[in-house]
XYZ file of C-alpha atoms in Angstrom:
693
model
C -0.008 0.043 -0.040
C 1.359 3.394 -1.003
C 0.368 7.061 -1.404
C 1.469 9.064 -4.547
C 1.198 12.745 -5.284
C 3.531 15.632 -6.342
C 5.536 17.525 -3.832
C 3.847 20.730 -4.807
C 0.504 19.236 -3.588
C 2.156 18.442 -0.164
C 3.525 21.979 -0.011
C 0.088 23.509 -0.750
C -1.360 21.302 2.024
C 1.169 22.580 4.472
C 0.344 26.193 3.508
C -3.257 25.689 4.289
C -2.432 24.608 7.880
C -1.931 27.571 10.216
C 0.573 27.151 13.007
C 4.234 26.185 13.437
C 6.242 23.729 11.357
C 5.617 20.880 13.822
C 1.905 21.408 13.659
C 2.082 21.507 9.863
C 4.059 18.306 9.828
C 1.639 16.524 12.084
C -1.219 17.644 9.892
C 0.435 16.343 6.813
C 0.988 12.962 8.508
C -2.647 12.718 9.485
C -3.735 13.668 5.961
C -1.610 10.884 4.380
C -2.682 8.409 7.033
C -6.320 9.113 6.287
C -5.774 8.615 2.632
C -4.229 5.147 3.066
C -6.535 4.208 5.877
C -3.893 3.764 8.644
C -4.751 4.339 12.310
C -2.486 6.269 14.589
C -1.906 3.149 16.801
C -0.677 0.995 13.884
C 3.031 0.283 13.213
C 2.656 1.712 9.703
C 1.783 5.109 11.153
C 5.390 5.430 12.363
C 6.570 4.641 8.851
C 4.484 7.422 7.460
C 5.825 9.786 10.087
C 9.402 8.911 9.155
C 8.978 9.497 5.396
C 6.981 12.736 5.935
C 9.566 13.932 8.411
C 12.245 13.348 5.833
C 10.281 15.232 3.207
C 9.529 18.199 5.517
C 13.166 18.531 6.562
C 14.225 18.950 2.930
C 11.359 21.307 2.158
C 12.065 23.524 5.199
C 15.777 23.614 4.224
C 14.983 24.869 0.708
C 12.429 27.330 2.148
C 14.987 28.772 4.566
C 17.479 29.010 1.770
C 14.997 31.236 -0.028
C 14.655 33.436 3.058
C 11.069 32.025 3.524
C 9.874 34.157 0.508
C 7.219 31.925 -1.107
C 7.608 33.415 -4.683
C 11.429 32.951 -4.588
C 11.003 29.397 -3.217
C 8.499 28.444 -5.936
C 10.753 29.830 -8.659
C 14.062 28.270 -7.457
C 12.536 24.773 -6.738
C 10.031 24.366 -9.563
C 11.526 21.218 -10.886
C 11.886 19.750 -7.404
C 8.200 20.452 -6.541
C 6.938 18.845 -9.751
C 8.593 15.500 -8.817
C 6.450 12.669 -7.430
C 6.362 11.927 -3.741
C 5.802 8.288 -2.860
C 4.975 7.129 0.704
C 5.434 3.375 0.880
C 3.685 1.986 3.992
C 4.504 -1.702 3.334
C 6.677 -3.022 6.201
C 9.203 -5.558 4.905
C 10.586 -7.828 7.621
C 13.963 -9.399 7.141
C 15.274 -12.366 9.234
C 17.601 -9.948 11.055
C 15.552 -6.776 11.272
C 15.833 -3.817 8.937
C 18.784 -3.506 6.651
C 21.313 -0.735 7.033
C 22.673 0.634 10.253
C 21.430 -1.443 13.219
C 19.100 0.231 15.745
C 20.788 1.331 18.903
C 19.536 -0.104 22.194
C 17.538 2.264 24.299
C 20.138 2.215 27.072
C 22.906 3.192 24.664
C 20.952 5.947 22.928
C 21.500 9.602 23.435
C 19.191 11.776 25.518
C 17.633 13.188 22.352
C 17.014 9.724 20.890
C 15.421 8.639 24.167
C 13.047 11.591 24.098
C 12.101 10.752 20.521
C 11.528 7.066 21.255
C 9.374 7.776 24.362
C 7.414 10.641 22.766
C 4.247 8.563 21.921
C 4.375 6.822 25.380
C 4.515 10.219 27.245
C 1.715 11.733 25.183
C -0.605 8.816 25.756
C 0.015 8.633 29.486
C -2.587 10.263 31.792
C 0.025 11.506 34.325
C 3.562 11.071 35.632
C 2.176 8.808 38.404
C 0.728 6.466 35.836
C 4.008 6.256 34.020
C 5.855 5.570 37.193
C 3.414 2.785 38.135
C 3.705 1.335 34.633
C 7.591 1.347 34.966
C 7.373 -0.353 38.383
C 5.178 -3.108 37.004
C 7.404 -3.595 33.944
C 10.487 -4.028 36.248
C 8.620 -6.649 38.301
C 7.697 -8.592 35.095
C 11.285 -8.468 33.932
C 12.509 -9.808 37.294
C 14.184 -6.474 38.329
C 12.648 -6.597 41.804
C 15.271 -4.205 43.284
C 14.350 -1.545 40.654
C 10.659 -1.916 41.529
C 11.400 -1.632 45.285
C 13.319 1.603 44.719
C 10.422 3.131 42.736
C 8.095 2.126 45.685
C 10.550 3.863 48.109
C 10.429 7.002 46.105
C 6.653 7.191 46.180
C 6.272 7.007 49.928
C 6.501 10.794 50.326
C 7.063 13.883 48.292
C 10.466 14.483 50.009
C 11.692 10.943 49.698
C 13.351 11.389 46.223
C 15.484 14.286 47.371
C 16.559 12.390 50.477
C 17.632 9.355 48.364
C 19.497 11.597 46.008
C 21.289 13.352 48.884
C 22.356 9.945 50.298
C 23.507 8.850 46.912
C 25.609 12.002 46.514
C 27.339 11.593 49.830
C 28.077 7.881 49.152
C 29.507 8.568 45.660
C 31.849 11.369 46.938
C 32.989 9.444 50.009
C 36.531 7.975 49.773
C 35.666 5.189 52.196
C 32.644 3.812 50.488
C 32.965 4.034 46.743
C 30.298 2.483 44.598
C 31.466 -0.643 42.895
C 30.161 -3.835 41.278
C 31.124 -7.360 42.114
C 32.245 -9.822 39.492
C 29.676 -12.558 38.705
C 30.660 -16.194 38.704
C 31.527 -16.455 34.994
C 33.525 -13.221 34.958
C 35.502 -14.401 38.016
C 36.252 -17.758 36.278
C 37.401 -15.929 33.189
C 39.884 -13.946 35.340
C 40.926 -17.131 37.167
C 41.826 -18.775 33.873
C 43.291 -15.867 32.077
C 45.589 -15.034 35.003
C 46.400 -18.735 35.384
C 45.685 -18.650 39.116
C 45.858 -21.491 41.509
C 43.150 -22.031 44.087
C 45.433 -20.583 46.788
C 46.351 -17.551 44.771
C 42.697 -16.752 44.053
C 41.789 -17.050 47.739
C 44.619 -14.727 48.698
C 43.550 -12.283 46.056
C 39.957 -12.373 47.198
C 40.779 -11.886 50.851
C 43.136 -8.940 50.063
C 40.253 -7.222 48.259
C 37.885 -7.837 51.159
C 40.367 -6.357 53.618
C 40.162 -3.079 51.576
C 36.293 -3.103 51.717
C 36.176 -4.390 48.143
C 34.277 -7.568 48.226
C 34.198 -7.922 44.457
C 35.239 -11.570 43.982
C 32.839 -14.469 44.521
C 33.810 -17.386 46.699
C 35.862 -20.201 45.136
C 32.908 -22.499 45.623
C 30.954 -20.370 43.160
C 33.815 -20.584 40.767
C 33.591 -24.430 40.971
C 29.834 -24.229 40.185
C 30.651 -21.980 37.102
C 33.215 -24.600 35.946
C 30.545 -27.346 36.000
C 28.553 -25.362 33.433
C 31.491 -25.721 31.061
C 31.224 -29.525 30.972
C 28.960 -31.297 28.446
C 27.089 -34.465 29.266
C 28.219 -38.044 28.901
C 31.877 -37.764 29.892
C 33.604 -41.192 29.992
C 36.872 -41.339 32.027
C 38.952 -44.440 32.634
C 42.597 -45.016 33.555
C 43.652 -44.877 29.906
C 40.970 -42.904 28.077
C 38.953 -39.702 28.595
C 36.249 -39.028 26.057
C 33.008 -37.138 25.408
C 30.381 -37.964 22.815
C 30.738 -35.725 19.798
C 26.918 -34.903 19.681
C 26.963 -33.743 23.359
C 30.138 -31.742 22.810
C 28.679 -29.971 19.751
C 25.349 -29.329 21.567
C 27.103 -27.770 24.484
C 29.498 -25.754 22.209
C 26.608 -24.322 20.191
C 24.658 -23.289 23.268
C 27.680 -21.428 24.744
C 28.343 -19.686 21.451
C 24.737 -18.473 21.359
C 25.031 -17.385 25.024
C 28.123 -15.317 24.174
C 26.160 -13.585 21.364
C 23.171 -12.683 23.471
C 22.799 -9.050 22.246
C 22.703 -10.198 18.590
C 20.238 -13.018 19.027
C 17.871 -10.946 21.310
C 17.401 -8.431 18.622
C 16.442 -10.930 15.977
C 12.833 -10.719 14.770
C 12.126 -14.310 14.084
C 11.359 -16.755 16.948
C 12.720 -19.791 15.065
C 16.190 -19.545 13.471
C 18.013 -22.281 11.546
C 21.838 -21.986 11.447
C 24.900 -24.004 10.578
C 28.112 -24.369 12.692
C 31.263 -25.024 10.740
C 33.959 -26.808 12.932
C 37.340 -28.274 12.149
C 38.694 -31.319 13.845
C 41.745 -33.588 13.884
C 44.030 -35.783 15.835
C 47.694 -35.869 16.712
C 50.149 -37.842 18.927
C 52.653 -36.403 21.404
C 55.355 -37.877 23.498
C 57.617 -37.099 26.362
C 54.829 -36.884 28.978
C 55.603 -37.356 32.663
C 55.414 -40.804 34.340
C 53.811 -40.769 37.732
C 53.879 -43.271 40.584
C 50.472 -44.806 39.737
C 49.476 -48.417 39.213
C 49.412 -49.519 35.675
C 48.874 -52.762 33.675
C 51.838 -54.416 32.160
C 52.897 -52.833 28.937
C 50.957 -49.620 29.677
C 52.754 -46.235 29.523
C 51.431 -42.730 29.952
C 54.400 -41.096 28.236
C 52.535 -41.130 24.923
C 49.170 -39.447 24.277
C 46.999 -39.491 21.225
C 44.753 -36.474 21.265
C 41.560 -35.781 19.242
C 39.996 -32.305 19.350
C 37.725 -29.903 17.390
C 37.482 -26.129 16.974
C 34.289 -24.154 16.185
C 35.107 -21.779 13.287
C 31.955 -20.042 12.027
C 28.206 -19.975 12.788
C 26.079 -18.634 9.939
C 22.577 -18.715 8.520
C 21.075 -18.298 5.141
C 18.097 -16.042 4.629
C 15.113 -16.408 2.230
C 17.055 -14.834 -0.605
C 19.954 -17.300 -0.252
C 22.243 -14.651 1.257
C 24.738 -15.909 3.840
C 24.955 -14.034 7.119
C 27.820 -14.794 9.570
C 26.436 -14.605 13.125
C 29.665 -15.640 14.915
C 33.184 -15.952 13.730
C 36.036 -17.508 15.682
C 38.332 -14.480 16.339
C 41.383 -16.780 16.747
C 40.778 -20.031 14.957
C 44.398 -21.047 15.317
C 44.533 -20.469 19.004
C 43.856 -22.925 21.768
C 41.120 -20.701 23.249
C 38.432 -22.612 21.374
C 40.161 -25.949 20.975
C 37.738 -28.447 22.581
C 38.764 -32.022 23.469
C 37.030 -35.000 22.094
C 39.199 -37.847 23.247
C 42.501 -38.445 25.056
C 44.146 -41.826 24.770
C 47.382 -42.969 26.458
C 48.801 -44.864 23.555
C 51.534 -44.291 20.915
C 50.552 -42.867 17.553
C 50.483 -45.409 14.699
C 48.824 -45.883 11.412
C 46.290 -48.457 12.675
C 45.328 -46.259 15.654
C 44.982 -43.232 13.372
C 42.693 -45.004 10.956
C 40.635 -46.376 13.791
C 40.223 -43.076 15.538
C 39.325 -41.234 12.266
C 36.718 -43.942 11.453
C 35.333 -43.710 14.930
C 34.855 -39.927 14.769
C 33.539 -39.978 11.260
C 30.992 -42.550 12.378
C 29.774 -40.121 15.012
C 29.683 -37.261 12.468
C 27.430 -39.293 10.029
C 25.008 -39.915 12.983
C 24.878 -36.225 14.034
C 21.541 -34.607 14.509
C 20.757 -30.873 14.540
C 21.177 -29.107 17.898
C 17.884 -27.564 19.168
C 18.179 -24.852 21.775
C 15.646 -22.630 23.422
C 17.154 -19.488 24.677
C 16.119 -15.733 24.971
C 12.627 -16.649 24.071
C 13.673 -18.118 20.720
C 14.217 -21.509 19.240
C 17.562 -22.231 17.461
C 18.297 -25.191 15.202
C 21.958 -25.640 14.489
C 23.257 -28.020 11.797
C 26.854 -29.219 11.985
C 29.537 -29.358 9.304
C 32.812 -31.019 10.463
C 36.071 -30.546 8.462
C 38.995 -32.880 8.951
C 41.772 -30.266 8.537
C 43.656 -30.287 11.943
C 46.114 -32.868 10.865
C 49.748 -33.046 9.672
C 51.338 -34.984 6.848
C 51.815 -38.119 8.938
C 48.045 -38.354 9.716
C 47.186 -37.670 5.979
C 49.454 -40.504 4.898
C 47.912 -42.875 7.455
C 44.342 -42.090 6.323
C 45.176 -42.470 2.613
C 47.320 -45.651 3.280
C 50.273 -43.920 1.701
C 53.237 -45.917 2.975
C 56.047 -43.704 2.161
C 56.437 -40.186 3.597
C 58.287 -39.205 0.445
C 55.290 -39.960 -1.800
C 52.544 -37.404 -2.434
C 49.214 -38.728 -1.058
C 47.326 -36.472 -3.640
C 48.905 -37.504 -6.928
C 51.231 -40.369 -5.916
C 54.379 -38.611 -7.139
C 57.743 -40.072 -5.804
C 61.088 -38.139 -5.302
C 62.234 -39.097 -8.802
C 59.127 -37.398 -10.263
C 59.005 -34.303 -8.042
C 61.171 -32.076 -10.151
C 59.610 -33.221 -13.498
C 56.849 -30.486 -13.431
C 55.458 -31.349 -16.990
C 55.045 -34.983 -15.881
C 53.412 -33.925 -12.588
C 50.794 -31.877 -14.507
C 49.652 -35.014 -16.331
C 49.231 -37.160 -13.164
C 45.701 -38.058 -11.988
C 44.784 -36.374 -8.661
C 42.651 -37.813 -5.830
C 40.278 -34.821 -5.186
C 38.894 -36.501 -2.047
C 42.112 -35.514 -0.255
C 41.551 -31.776 -0.835
C 39.330 -31.673 2.234
C 42.447 -32.250 4.500
C 43.524 -28.567 3.821
C 47.191 -27.406 3.611
C 48.442 -27.834 7.173
C 49.631 -24.191 7.244
C 51.607 -24.464 10.388
C 53.772 -27.423 9.163
C 54.042 -25.697 5.826
C 56.242 -23.016 7.376
C 58.368 -25.582 9.094
C 58.702 -27.832 5.955
C 59.637 -24.972 3.617
C 62.130 -23.816 6.100
C 63.700 -27.282 6.544
C 63.794 -27.802 2.778
C 65.872 -24.741 2.190
C 67.977 -25.450 5.191
C 68.839 -29.009 3.948
C 69.609 -27.611 0.455
C 72.138 -25.218 2.123
C 73.835 -28.127 3.830
C 74.463 -29.842 0.477
C 75.350 -26.818 -1.708
C 78.954 -27.791 -1.759
C 78.386 -31.441 -2.846
C 75.078 -30.937 -4.736
C 73.852 -34.415 -3.799
C 70.530 -35.209 -2.319
C 71.153 -38.518 -0.576
C 74.498 -38.399 1.277
C 75.898 -41.959 1.769
C 79.691 -41.458 1.454
C 81.521 -40.876 4.788
C 83.538 -38.049 3.274
C 80.435 -36.338 1.958
C 78.701 -36.845 5.318
C 81.648 -35.182 7.077
C 81.502 -32.205 4.662
C 77.751 -31.772 5.228
C 78.248 -32.000 9.012
C 80.885 -29.274 8.956
C 78.717 -26.920 6.877
C 75.695 -27.760 9.046
C 77.549 -26.795 12.250
C 78.812 -23.513 10.564
C 75.210 -22.558 9.484
C 73.815 -23.397 12.968
C 76.514 -21.144 14.544
C 75.765 -18.213 12.245
C 71.967 -18.465 12.835
C 72.611 -18.402 16.582
C 74.971 -15.440 16.463
C 73.113 -13.197 13.829
C 69.401 -14.036 14.424
C 69.409 -15.778 17.824
C 67.862 -18.879 16.308
C 68.397 -22.439 17.427
C 68.251 -24.406 14.148
C 68.000 -28.179 13.663
C 68.972 -28.957 17.242
C 67.273 -31.969 19.024
C 65.236 -31.277 22.165
C 65.859 -33.106 25.491
C 63.611 -36.029 26.049
C 63.336 -36.942 22.382
C 60.321 -34.695 21.655
C 61.410 -33.341 18.265
C 63.812 -30.539 17.443
C 64.021 -26.745 17.672
C 62.588 -26.172 14.181
C 59.203 -24.742 15.040
C 56.815 -22.173 13.478
C 58.391 -19.116 15.090
C 61.913 -20.049 13.805
C 60.554 -20.530 10.304
C 58.737 -17.207 10.323
C 61.902 -15.352 11.491
C 63.898 -17.139 8.773
C 61.563 -15.826 5.964
C 61.090 -12.425 7.617
C 64.939 -11.885 7.564
C 65.367 -13.182 3.996
C 68.577 -11.159 3.245
C 70.425 -12.510 6.272
C 69.021 -16.045 5.764
C 70.233 -16.033 2.155
C 73.680 -14.817 3.342
C 73.979 -17.503 6.007
C 72.670 -20.456 3.946
C 73.768 -19.509 0.448
C 70.333 -20.290 -0.914
C 68.966 -17.989 -3.607
C 67.364 -14.993 -1.995
C 64.636 -14.693 -4.666
C 63.626 -18.215 -3.885
C 63.490 -17.498 -0.125
C 61.464 -14.483 -0.828
C 58.898 -16.180 -3.120
C 58.451 -19.139 -0.625
C 57.831 -16.557 2.146
C 55.191 -14.799 -0.025
C 53.428 -18.134 -0.713
C 53.417 -18.973 3.087
C 52.176 -15.531 3.995
C 49.380 -15.768 1.520
C 47.980 -19.021 2.780
C 48.453 -17.815 6.346
C 46.745 -14.369 5.801
C 43.204 -15.517 6.721
C 41.680 -13.821 3.677
C 40.152 -15.242 0.466
C 42.864 -16.190 -2.051
C 42.583 -15.505 -5.762
C 43.256 -19.084 -6.954
C 44.184 -18.014 -10.540
C 46.929 -15.529 -9.534
C 48.009 -17.765 -6.690
C 48.343 -20.773 -9.114
C 50.500 -18.739 -11.448
C 52.759 -17.510 -8.679
C 53.112 -20.928 -7.086
C 53.911 -22.506 -10.467
C 56.567 -19.899 -11.200
C 58.085 -20.528 -7.744
C 58.168 -24.266 -8.405
C 59.861 -23.818 -11.723
C 62.438 -21.492 -10.051
C 63.119 -24.190 -7.419
C 63.664 -26.875 -10.100
C 65.935 -24.662 -12.248
C 68.148 -23.657 -9.228
C 68.396 -27.045 -7.504
C 67.493 -29.731 -9.942
C 69.588 -32.195 -7.878
C 67.393 -31.859 -4.824
C 63.839 -33.409 -5.264
C 61.087 -31.189 -4.020
C 59.751 -32.492 -0.696
C 56.188 -33.648 -0.498
C 54.973 -30.721 1.784
C 56.491 -28.175 -0.580
C 55.130 -30.038 -3.597
C 51.583 -30.127 -2.078
C 51.456 -26.374 -1.695
C 53.133 -25.279 -4.908
C 51.450 -27.834 -7.076
C 48.163 -28.706 -5.464
C 47.720 -25.677 -3.250
C 45.467 -23.606 -5.640
C 43.146 -26.628 -6.109
C 42.874 -27.255 -2.384
C 42.242 -23.432 -1.630
C 39.453 -23.299 -4.280
C 37.876 -26.446 -2.747
C 37.837 -24.962 0.808
C 34.597 -23.779 2.447
C 36.367 -21.128 4.434
C 39.742 -19.264 4.067
C 42.534 -21.863 4.246
C 44.214 -20.178 7.164
C 41.109 -20.833 9.349
C 41.508 -24.509 8.732
C 45.029 -24.583 10.255
C 46.188 -27.363 12.655
C 47.965 -24.872 14.878
C 45.441 -25.135 17.781
C 45.675 -28.990 17.873
C 49.562 -28.743 18.009
C 49.590 -26.048 20.741
C 47.290 -28.158 22.864
C 49.926 -30.824 23.219
C 51.838 -28.401 25.556
C 48.758 -27.868 27.619
C 48.289 -31.606 28.094
C 51.747 -31.745 29.729
C 51.152 -28.669 31.800
C 47.633 -29.549 33.050
C 48.817 -33.111 33.951
C 51.655 -31.664 35.978
C 50.043 -28.572 37.666
C 46.283 -28.911 37.542
C 45.470 -32.556 38.171
C 45.206 -34.778 41.199
C 47.732 -37.633 41.386
C 45.688 -39.838 43.819
C 44.795 -42.096 40.863
C 45.149 -42.313 37.102
C 41.425 -41.845 36.582
C 41.352 -38.686 38.765
C 44.349 -37.279 36.776
C 42.655 -37.883 33.450
C 39.298 -36.410 34.693
C 41.055 -33.179 35.928
C 42.990 -32.814 32.707
C 39.955 -33.277 30.517
C 37.828 -30.896 32.583
C 40.589 -28.279 32.437
C 40.706 -28.633 28.628
C 36.913 -28.192 28.549
C 36.942 -25.172 30.864
C 39.801 -23.292 29.041
C 38.025 -23.822 25.717
C 34.420 -22.913 26.587
C 33.214 -20.331 24.103
C 31.236 -18.246 26.561
C 34.086 -18.051 29.146
C 36.565 -17.395 26.328
C 34.445 -14.473 25.207
C 34.822 -12.958 28.729
C 38.501 -13.651 28.743
C 39.105 -11.788 25.477
C 38.788 -8.385 27.193
C 41.716 -9.173 29.529
C 44.025 -10.094 26.716
C 46.766 -7.806 25.327
C 46.215 -6.740 21.808
C 48.712 -7.927 19.196
C 50.618 -5.488 17.189
C 49.579 -5.429 13.529
C 51.316 -4.732 10.302
C 50.199 -4.530 6.714
C 50.562 -7.448 4.315
C 53.181 -7.149 1.692
C 51.999 -5.799 -1.687
C 52.797 -9.111 -3.352
C 50.623 -11.017 -0.937
C 47.763 -8.605 -1.382
C 47.835 -9.084 -5.164
C 47.251 -12.765 -4.623
C 44.036 -12.198 -2.601
C 40.480 -11.603 -3.813
C 40.014 -8.564 -1.669
C 43.150 -6.720 -3.062
C 40.906 -3.637 -3.725
C 40.762 -3.077 0.028
C 44.534 -3.477 0.443
C 44.713 -0.390 2.624
C 42.784 -2.253 5.366
C 44.489 -5.681 5.153
C 46.560 -6.282 8.299
C 48.065 -9.324 10.079
C 49.384 -9.672 13.536
C 53.045 -9.125 13.971
C 53.282 -12.431 15.836
C 51.335 -15.675 15.835
C 48.250 -15.883 17.998
C 49.179 -16.329 21.679
C 47.982 -19.605 22.971
C 46.131 -19.970 26.213
C 48.147 -20.312 29.447
C 51.053 -18.547 27.866
C 53.623 -19.551 25.193
C 53.380 -19.524 21.449
C 50.640 -21.390 19.667
C 52.651 -22.613 16.784
C 55.453 -24.807 18.253
C 55.559 -28.272 16.803
C 55.498 -31.165 19.305
């Protein structure tokens, strides 16, 4: 339903009405409302008011510009007055309210906006007493009993409001009794976890605050109750296994995400909302864990752990027009802050175990049902999409039954084929393996180690070193390179860690290697242009933005050909081959930016397993230890508690992406706004999130 006329007709109508501009405007609103048959109490009446107000504002501006001389106004605005005015009173509802700038909550509105929003309410009220009574009843209905009691107190006598105000002024200006708010249970738990406090430390801090008349921290017992809300149902804990059903874990995760986004979901117009939660999952083994004086069956050892976990990445819905709207996005998908445990097993990683565990989880995924949640007076249905991307090359080989680590599990290429790029292009590709992603964390390490191993062999130009003399030459050059990296960049390169848990080649070392390409080229003797191009490729896949697959494919292919032309005697490693040759196809197949599918969170969690077992778990029994560790993993990854922890975290320094990286992205038009953190995302409980275990 709509009303059409010329602007001149509306101007003539205004001229006929005697009185001020507001009276003229109200008269015009009533005139149009009568024409279209809309009552003043109807929602469409407000829509008419808004459109008429917009017209009148423009008309009065033009009239003032003509010094309110009617003849001059009509002459200067003849064309404008002859145009048609359309008042559309059709209210179109969208799944997420009106489009454009979101409406500000009443509490956050300015004084002027609050007056405008309550104008109709004030005009329709009989008296101030009736409004006060209505406000009191509304507070009681909303559960704000204290607010209602305060209004009751103010109505007891005419002088009572001034007395209350005087008391408040005295209390607010007094140095001994400052007004403050206590932390609720969830906020206190967030501080407890973010500060990495022990029970004793928290109690000391709480007592110290109470001694200064600042009783702002809840008791530790209430913190324990808040922890229990972070645990899903159906936890299974034995001496060798701690596990939660995937369905229950996803249900709990979805409900906590919705809870963390309360302001958004409360404003939604629809009572029933269907959404999809994209999560990534994976598994990995770690070794070097502590052995405790606990009973164990013969042959059992708790020095090795096989860990399965998942990370929620994105919650979105699709409206009636097929338009995707992201309702929640994991702000740090590569951090441990949202890395939720599925299963902990005290067993050494193997191919058989990997296949069994992947099959077990995939069986649960196939049996998943939508999560139904009732919250904030609305019903939410969340479907789940699980992506197996938090895995490294060893896991990929195990899943695909690739027996050799030097064979590509995607195209089957062997070392003798790696540098034959024309032959590689003709090989058939297993597209089902694209779902595994690119393992961006390990990509940094593998590219770094590839160039490092080339530098060791530059003098002999031989890939496989079998001769003793050649081995001695390689060993001498290796020590020299290690020494130079330590003295010039402060890096520990290719040195084994104590306890047999890998070496010092981690993500941070690799990033500093490519960041200081000039020094790295000087130390290693590797071509600087190759180091630079490899760094650009790695920064592109780690940027977190959508990648232009065509330009990226061209750049990666040129980098691969440069590698082969410079070092034909060194076969391209499988990890490097996967990114340079198959990377564009894998990126184009991904549902979300490839960086968000990284395995970084899974790898960083291995450190937490060691730390939690040592410092946050009871040692009275193996089962008690496992339960405490698993509960700690659940608590530190709870989406709602994590959202409260974010405000206590220090912000990372940011820097712009290199121009070459921006040119490889689909959003290169907005290159002025593209930034990445200067360092990798800090993992929970301190330390870097990208070290390889």
